[in-house]
Structure formats: C-alpha cells, structure tokens
CSV table of C-alpha atoms and ligand atoms in Angstrom, one decimal:
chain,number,residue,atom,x,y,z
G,651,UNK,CA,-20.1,-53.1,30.6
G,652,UNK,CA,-17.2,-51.5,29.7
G,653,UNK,CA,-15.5,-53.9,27.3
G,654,UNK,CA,-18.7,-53.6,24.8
G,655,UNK,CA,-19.3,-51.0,22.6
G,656,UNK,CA,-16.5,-48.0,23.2
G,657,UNK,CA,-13.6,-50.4,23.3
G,658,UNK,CA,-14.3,-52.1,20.3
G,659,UNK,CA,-14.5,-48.7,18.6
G,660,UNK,CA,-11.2,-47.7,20.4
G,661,UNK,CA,-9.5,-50.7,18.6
G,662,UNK,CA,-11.2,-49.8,15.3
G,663,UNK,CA,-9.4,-46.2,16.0
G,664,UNK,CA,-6.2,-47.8,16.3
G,665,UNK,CA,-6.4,-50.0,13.7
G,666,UNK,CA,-6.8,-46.8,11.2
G,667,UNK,CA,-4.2,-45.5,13.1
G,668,UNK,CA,-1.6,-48.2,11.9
G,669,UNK,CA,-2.2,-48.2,8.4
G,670,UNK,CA,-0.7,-45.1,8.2
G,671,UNK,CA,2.1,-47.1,10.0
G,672,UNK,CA,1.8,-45.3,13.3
G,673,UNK,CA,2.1,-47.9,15.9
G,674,UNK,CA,4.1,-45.3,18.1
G,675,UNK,CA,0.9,-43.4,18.6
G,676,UNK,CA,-1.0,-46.6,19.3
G,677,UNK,CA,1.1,-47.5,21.7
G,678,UNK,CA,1.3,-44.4,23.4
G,679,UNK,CA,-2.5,-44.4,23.5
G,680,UNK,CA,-3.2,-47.8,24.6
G,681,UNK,CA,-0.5,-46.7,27.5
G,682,UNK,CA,-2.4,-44.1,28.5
G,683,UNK,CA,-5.3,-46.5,28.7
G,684,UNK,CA,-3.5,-48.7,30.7
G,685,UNK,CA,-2.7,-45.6,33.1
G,686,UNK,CA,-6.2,-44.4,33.3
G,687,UNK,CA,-7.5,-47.9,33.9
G,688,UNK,CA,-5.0,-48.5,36.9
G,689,UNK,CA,-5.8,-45.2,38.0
G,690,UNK,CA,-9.6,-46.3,37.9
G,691,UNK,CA,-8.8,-49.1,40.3
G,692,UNK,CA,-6.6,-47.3,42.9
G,693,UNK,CA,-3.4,-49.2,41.3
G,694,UNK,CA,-0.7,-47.7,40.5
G,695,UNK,CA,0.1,-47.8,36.2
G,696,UNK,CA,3.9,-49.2,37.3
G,697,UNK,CA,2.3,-52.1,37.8
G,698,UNK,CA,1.3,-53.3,35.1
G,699,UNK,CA,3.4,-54.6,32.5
G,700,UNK,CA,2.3,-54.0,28.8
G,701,UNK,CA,3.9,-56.8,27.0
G,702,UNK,CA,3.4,-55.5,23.2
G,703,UNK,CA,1.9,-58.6,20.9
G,704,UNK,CA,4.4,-58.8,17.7
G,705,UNK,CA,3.7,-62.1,16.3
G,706,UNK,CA,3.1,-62.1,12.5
G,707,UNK,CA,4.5,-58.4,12.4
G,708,UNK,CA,8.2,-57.9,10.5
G,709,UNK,CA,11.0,-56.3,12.1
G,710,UNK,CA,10.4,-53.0,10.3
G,711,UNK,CA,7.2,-52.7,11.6
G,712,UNK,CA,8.4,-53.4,15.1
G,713,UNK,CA,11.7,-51.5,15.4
G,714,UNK,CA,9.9,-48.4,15.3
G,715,UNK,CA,8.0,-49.7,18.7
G,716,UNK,CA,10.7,-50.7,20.5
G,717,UNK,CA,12.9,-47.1,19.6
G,718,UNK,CA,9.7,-45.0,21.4
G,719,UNK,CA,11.1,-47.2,24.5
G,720,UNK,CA,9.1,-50.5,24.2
G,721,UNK,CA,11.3,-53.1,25.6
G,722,UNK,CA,8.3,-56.0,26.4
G,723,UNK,CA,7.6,-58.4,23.2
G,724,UNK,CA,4.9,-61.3,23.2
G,725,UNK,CA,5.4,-64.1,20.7
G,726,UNK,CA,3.0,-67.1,19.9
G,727,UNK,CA,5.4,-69.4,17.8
G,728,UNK,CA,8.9,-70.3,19.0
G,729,UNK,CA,10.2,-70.7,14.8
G,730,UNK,CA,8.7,-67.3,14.2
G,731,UNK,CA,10.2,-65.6,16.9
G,732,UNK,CA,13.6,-67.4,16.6
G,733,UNK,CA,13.9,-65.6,12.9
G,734,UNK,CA,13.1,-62.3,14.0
G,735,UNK,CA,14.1,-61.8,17.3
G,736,UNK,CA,18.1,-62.6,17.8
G,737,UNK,CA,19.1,-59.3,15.2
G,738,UNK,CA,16.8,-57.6,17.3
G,739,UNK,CA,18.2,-58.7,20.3
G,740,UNK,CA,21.5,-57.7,19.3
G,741,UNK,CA,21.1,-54.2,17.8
G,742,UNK,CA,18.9,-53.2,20.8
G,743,UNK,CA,19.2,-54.0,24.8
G,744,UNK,CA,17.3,-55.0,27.5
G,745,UNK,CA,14.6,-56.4,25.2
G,746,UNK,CA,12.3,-58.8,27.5
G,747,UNK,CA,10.8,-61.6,25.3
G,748,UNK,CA,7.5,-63.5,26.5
G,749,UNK,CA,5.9,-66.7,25.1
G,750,UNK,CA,2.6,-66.7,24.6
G,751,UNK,CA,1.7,-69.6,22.7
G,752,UNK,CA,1.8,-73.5,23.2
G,753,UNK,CA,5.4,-74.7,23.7
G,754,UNK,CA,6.1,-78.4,22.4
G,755,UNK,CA,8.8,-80.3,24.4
G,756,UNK,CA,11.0,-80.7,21.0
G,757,UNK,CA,11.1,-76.8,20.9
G,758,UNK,CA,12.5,-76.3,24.7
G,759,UNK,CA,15.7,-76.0,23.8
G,760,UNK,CA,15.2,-72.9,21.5
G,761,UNK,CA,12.5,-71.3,23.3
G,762,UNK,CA,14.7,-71.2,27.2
G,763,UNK,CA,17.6,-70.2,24.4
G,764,UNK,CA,15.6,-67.4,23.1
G,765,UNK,CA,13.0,-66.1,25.6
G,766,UNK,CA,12.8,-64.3,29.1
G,767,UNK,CA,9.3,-65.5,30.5
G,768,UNK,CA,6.8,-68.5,29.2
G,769,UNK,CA,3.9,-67.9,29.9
G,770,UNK,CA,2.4,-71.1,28.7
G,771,UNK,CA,3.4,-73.7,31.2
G,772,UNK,CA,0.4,-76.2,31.4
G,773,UNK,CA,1.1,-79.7,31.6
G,774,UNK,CA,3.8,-81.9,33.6
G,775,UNK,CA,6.0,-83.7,30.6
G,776,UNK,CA,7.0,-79.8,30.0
G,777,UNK,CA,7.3,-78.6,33.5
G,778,UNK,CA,10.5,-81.7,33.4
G,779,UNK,CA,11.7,-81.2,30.5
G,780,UNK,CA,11.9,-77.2,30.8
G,781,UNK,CA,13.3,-77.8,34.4
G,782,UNK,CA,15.9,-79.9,32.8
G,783,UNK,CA,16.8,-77.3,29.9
G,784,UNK,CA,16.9,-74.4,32.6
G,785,UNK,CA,19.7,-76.2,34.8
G,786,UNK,CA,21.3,-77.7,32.0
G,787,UNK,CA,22.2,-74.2,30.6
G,788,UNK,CA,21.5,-72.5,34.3
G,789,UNK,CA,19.1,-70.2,33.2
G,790,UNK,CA,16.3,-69.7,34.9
G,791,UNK,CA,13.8,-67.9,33.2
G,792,UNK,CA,10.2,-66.9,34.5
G,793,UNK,CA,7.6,-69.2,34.3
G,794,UNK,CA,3.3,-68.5,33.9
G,795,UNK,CA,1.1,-71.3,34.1
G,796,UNK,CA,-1.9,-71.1,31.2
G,797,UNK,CA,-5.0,-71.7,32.7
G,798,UNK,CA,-8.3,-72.8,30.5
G,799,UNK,CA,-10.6,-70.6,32.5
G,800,UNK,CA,-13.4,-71.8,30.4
G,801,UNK,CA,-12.7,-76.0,30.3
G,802,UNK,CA,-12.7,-75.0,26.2
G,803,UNK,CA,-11.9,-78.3,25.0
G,804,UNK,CA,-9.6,-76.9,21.9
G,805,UNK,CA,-7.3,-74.8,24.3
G,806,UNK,CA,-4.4,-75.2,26.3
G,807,UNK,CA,-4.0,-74.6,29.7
G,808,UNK,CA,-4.4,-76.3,33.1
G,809,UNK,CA,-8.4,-76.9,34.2
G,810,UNK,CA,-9.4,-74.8,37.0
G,811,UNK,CA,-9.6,-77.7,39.0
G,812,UNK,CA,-6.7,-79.4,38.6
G,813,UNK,CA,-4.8,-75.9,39.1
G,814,UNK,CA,-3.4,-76.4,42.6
G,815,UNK,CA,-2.2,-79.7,42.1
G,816,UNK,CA,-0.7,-78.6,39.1
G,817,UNK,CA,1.4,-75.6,40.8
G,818,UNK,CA,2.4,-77.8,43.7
G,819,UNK,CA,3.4,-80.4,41.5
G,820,UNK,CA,5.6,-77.7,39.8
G,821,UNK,CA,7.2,-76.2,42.9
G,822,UNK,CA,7.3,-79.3,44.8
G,823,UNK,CA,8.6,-81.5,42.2
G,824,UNK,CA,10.6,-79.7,39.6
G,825,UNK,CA,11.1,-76.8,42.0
G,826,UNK,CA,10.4,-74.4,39.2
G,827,UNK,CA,9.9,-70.8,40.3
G,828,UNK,CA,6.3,-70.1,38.8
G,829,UNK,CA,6.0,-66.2,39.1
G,830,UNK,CA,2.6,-65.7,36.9
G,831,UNK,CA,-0.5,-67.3,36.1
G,832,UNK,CA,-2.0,-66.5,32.4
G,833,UNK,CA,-5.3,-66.9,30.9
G,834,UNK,CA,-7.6,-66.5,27.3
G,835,UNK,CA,-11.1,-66.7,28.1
G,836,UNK,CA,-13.3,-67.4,25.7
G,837,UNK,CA,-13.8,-65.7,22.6
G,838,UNK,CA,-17.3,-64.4,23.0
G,839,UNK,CA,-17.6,-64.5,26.8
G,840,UNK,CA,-17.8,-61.4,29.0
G,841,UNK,CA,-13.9,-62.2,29.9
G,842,UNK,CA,-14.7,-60.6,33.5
G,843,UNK,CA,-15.5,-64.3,35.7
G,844,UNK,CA,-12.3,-65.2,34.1
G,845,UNK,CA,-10.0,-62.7,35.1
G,846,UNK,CA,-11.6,-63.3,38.4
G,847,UNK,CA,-11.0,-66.6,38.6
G,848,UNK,CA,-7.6,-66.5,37.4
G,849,UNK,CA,-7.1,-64.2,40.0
G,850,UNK,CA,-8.7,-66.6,43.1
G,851,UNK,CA,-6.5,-69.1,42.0
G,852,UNK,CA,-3.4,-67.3,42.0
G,853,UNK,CA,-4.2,-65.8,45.2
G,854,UNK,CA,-4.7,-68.6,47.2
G,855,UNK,CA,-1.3,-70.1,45.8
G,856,UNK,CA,0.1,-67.2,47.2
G,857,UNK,CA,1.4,-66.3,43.3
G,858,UNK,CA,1.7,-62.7,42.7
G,859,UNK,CA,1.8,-61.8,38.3
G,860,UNK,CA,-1.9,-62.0,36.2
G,861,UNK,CA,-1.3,-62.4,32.4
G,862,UNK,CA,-4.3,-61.3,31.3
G,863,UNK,CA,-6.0,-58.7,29.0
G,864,UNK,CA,-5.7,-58.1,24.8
G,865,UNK,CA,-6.9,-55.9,22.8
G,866,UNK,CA,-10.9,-55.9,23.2
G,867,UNK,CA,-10.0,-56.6,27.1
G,868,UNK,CA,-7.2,-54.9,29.0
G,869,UNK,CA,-9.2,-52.5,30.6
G,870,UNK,CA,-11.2,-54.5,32.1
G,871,UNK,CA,-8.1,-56.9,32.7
G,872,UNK,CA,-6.3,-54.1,34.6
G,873,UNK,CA,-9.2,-53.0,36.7
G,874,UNK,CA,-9.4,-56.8,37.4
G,875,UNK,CA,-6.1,-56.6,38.7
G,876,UNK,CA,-3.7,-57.9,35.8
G,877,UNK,CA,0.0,-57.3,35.8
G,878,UNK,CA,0.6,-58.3,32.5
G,879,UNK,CA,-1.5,-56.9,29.4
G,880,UNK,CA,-1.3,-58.7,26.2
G,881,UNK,CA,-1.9,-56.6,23.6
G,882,UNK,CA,-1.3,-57.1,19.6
G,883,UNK,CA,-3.5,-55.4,17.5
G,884,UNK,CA,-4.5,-52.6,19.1
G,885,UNK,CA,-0.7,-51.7,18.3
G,886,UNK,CA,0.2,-53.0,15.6
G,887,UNK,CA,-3.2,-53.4,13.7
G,888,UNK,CA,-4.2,-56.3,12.3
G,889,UNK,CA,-2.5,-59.7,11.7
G,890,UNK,CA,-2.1,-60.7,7.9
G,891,UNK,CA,-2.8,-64.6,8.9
J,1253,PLP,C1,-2.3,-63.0,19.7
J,1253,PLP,C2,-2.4,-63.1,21.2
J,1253,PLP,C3,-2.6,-61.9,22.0
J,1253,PLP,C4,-2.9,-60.5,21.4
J,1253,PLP,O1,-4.1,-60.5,20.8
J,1253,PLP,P1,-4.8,-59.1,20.3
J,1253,PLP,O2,-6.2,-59.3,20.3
J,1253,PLP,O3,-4.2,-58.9,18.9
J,1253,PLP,O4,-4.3,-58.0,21.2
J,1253,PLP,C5,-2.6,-62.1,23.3
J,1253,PLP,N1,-2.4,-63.3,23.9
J,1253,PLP,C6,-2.2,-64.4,23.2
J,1253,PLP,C7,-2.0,-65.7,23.9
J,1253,PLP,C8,-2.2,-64.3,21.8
J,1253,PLP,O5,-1.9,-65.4,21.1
C-alpha cells in the first residue's frame, strides 16, 4: 500500500526540511502531493482543501507559511489558539481558522469568537449550546461532525452507528448547518476502511466535505475522496510536546 514505506520517508524528508526552517518548501511539496494525488483519482486538486496543522508552532514559525499564500490553519486547543491567532488575524486577511480538537461547552464562547469551521462537533449538550452561541452573536460558522471510525474508547467523536441519528438530531433539532464530517482512525491501522466509511456515512446523509488525511495519510485520504487534508508536521516538522 501506498501509505507504508515511501510516505513515511517523504515525511522524514520534510522534517529535515524544516529544521533548516523551510516550511515554505514543505508546504509547496506536500501541495504538489496533494495535486498529484487528486490527479491520481480523476479529481480535480481545487478540491481539496489543505488546512495547514499549526498547533504548538509560534507565530514566527507560521508567518512565513501564511506570506507564500497559506490562508487555511488547524488548531487543537481553543487557549492556544486564542494567544496566537487574533495578531495574526489582524496583520493578515482572509485567514480561515479550523478546530480540530475537542471543544468543551465552557470554551464555546471563545472558540465561535475566534474560529471559522469546527470540525469537532460530536455530542448533543454542544450541538445546543454552540447553536445558542452562533444566534446569540449571529454567526454562523461551519460545522464537521468527528466521527470515531474505530469505536476507540479514549477518542472523541460520534460511533458509526449512532451517526445518522446524530446528524438528524443536529439538523432537525438545533437546525445547525453541518457542512463536513471528520475523522482520526486509529493510530496503527491501515486508515483506508476509515476513510471509507467516513465517506458512506456522509454520503448517504447527503453531506458533501471529508476531513480527513495527516501527515503519514493524505494521499491516501485524497484518493479516498477527502476535501479537507489535515496536515502538521509534514510542514511544520515536528511538535516540541
Ligand atoms: C495534530 C493533528 C493533525 C496533524 O497531524 P500531523 O500528523 O502532524 O499531520 C491532524 N488532525 C488532528 C485532529 C490533529 O490533532
């Protein structure tokens, strides 16, 4: 398979590539790899969105990115991204911020405040309270629902099964707009069942955007039909933890 052996020397290649501090040329590279993949498929690159992974990664090290014309961010922690992100927004436009990491209902307010898409809607006391926030300030942002592909008992994310209900519930109830479903399968799992069943379910919900795909994936994700990559390290190289 494809996301063995050659892409994890890729992101070894990248990684040496950004301790020189050249995560321009990553990011050009893992572009093209986005392009080539689409291609691959019969999609068309434009459709995919690369949304660039910045989380534990200082400003310095991400204006650079966002000057070569990278304007899609990914954040895992709504206090991390709330200290780097609003100078950012201001010196630079049409930024689009994604959350990619669990959202407590006490940190709503900031996170519809601060971000452009969730993309980790997955359980019904948030689905309220967001709805809530987004009329209260009427801003409606776009919403993914996480899905725990793999029933991994230490993620988030709605269970395959209870995925429809879950939706409807959403739309029906809190008539939330949900644009995207999003997924992390597994750690050591051949991520491709995953993708496809991310993909069945958003299908027959009649939902159109796939978060899905990192950095040892997102070729595979692409040919699998994502239209969101999520990709950190590759980029920026590794994560000081
Ligand atoms: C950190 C993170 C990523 C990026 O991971 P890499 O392997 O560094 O590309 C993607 N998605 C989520 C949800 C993350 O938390």
């Amino acid at each position: 398979m494809r996301y063995t052996s050659d892409i994890n020397v890729f992101v070894r290649v990248c990684a040496k590539m950004t301790d020189k501090n050249s995560a321009v040329q990553a990011l050009t590279l893992v572009k093209q790899k986005i392009s080539e993949a689409a291609e691959n498929a019969g999609r068309s690159p434009l459709d995919v969105e690369l949304v660039t992974v910045s989380k534990t990664h200082r400003p310095e090290k991400i204006t650079p990115v966002i000057e070569a014309g990278q304007r899609v961010f990914g954040e895992n922690r709504v206090q991390e991204a709330l200290q780097k992100w609003p100078p950012l927004k201001d010196q630079y436009s049409n930024l689009e911020l994604h959350l990619i990491g669990p959202l407590q209902t006490n940190k709503v307010k900031d996170a519809v405040g601060l971000f452009d898409v969730i993309q980790t809607l997955d359980r019904p006391k948030l689905a309220r309270v967001l709805a809530n926030e987004m009329t209260a300030r009427d801003k409606l942002l776009e919403l993914f629902i996480q899905i725990n592909t793999g029933c991994e008992v230490q993620k988030a994310g709605v269970l395959p099964d209870s995925a429809d209900d879950f939706i409807a519930m959403c739309q029906r109830d809190y008539e939330l707009k949900i644009t995207g479903l999003m997924c992390i399968p597994p750690f050591s799992e051949n991520p491709l069942p995953h993708f496809t069943l991310l993909k069945e379910i958003a299908k027959r919900n009649g939902i159109s955007a796939l978060s899905m795909g990192m950095s040892s994936d997102f070729e595979v994700a692409v040919e699998a039909g994502a239209t969101h990559v999520r990709v950190g390290s590759a980029i920026f190289g590794a994560r000081g933890f």
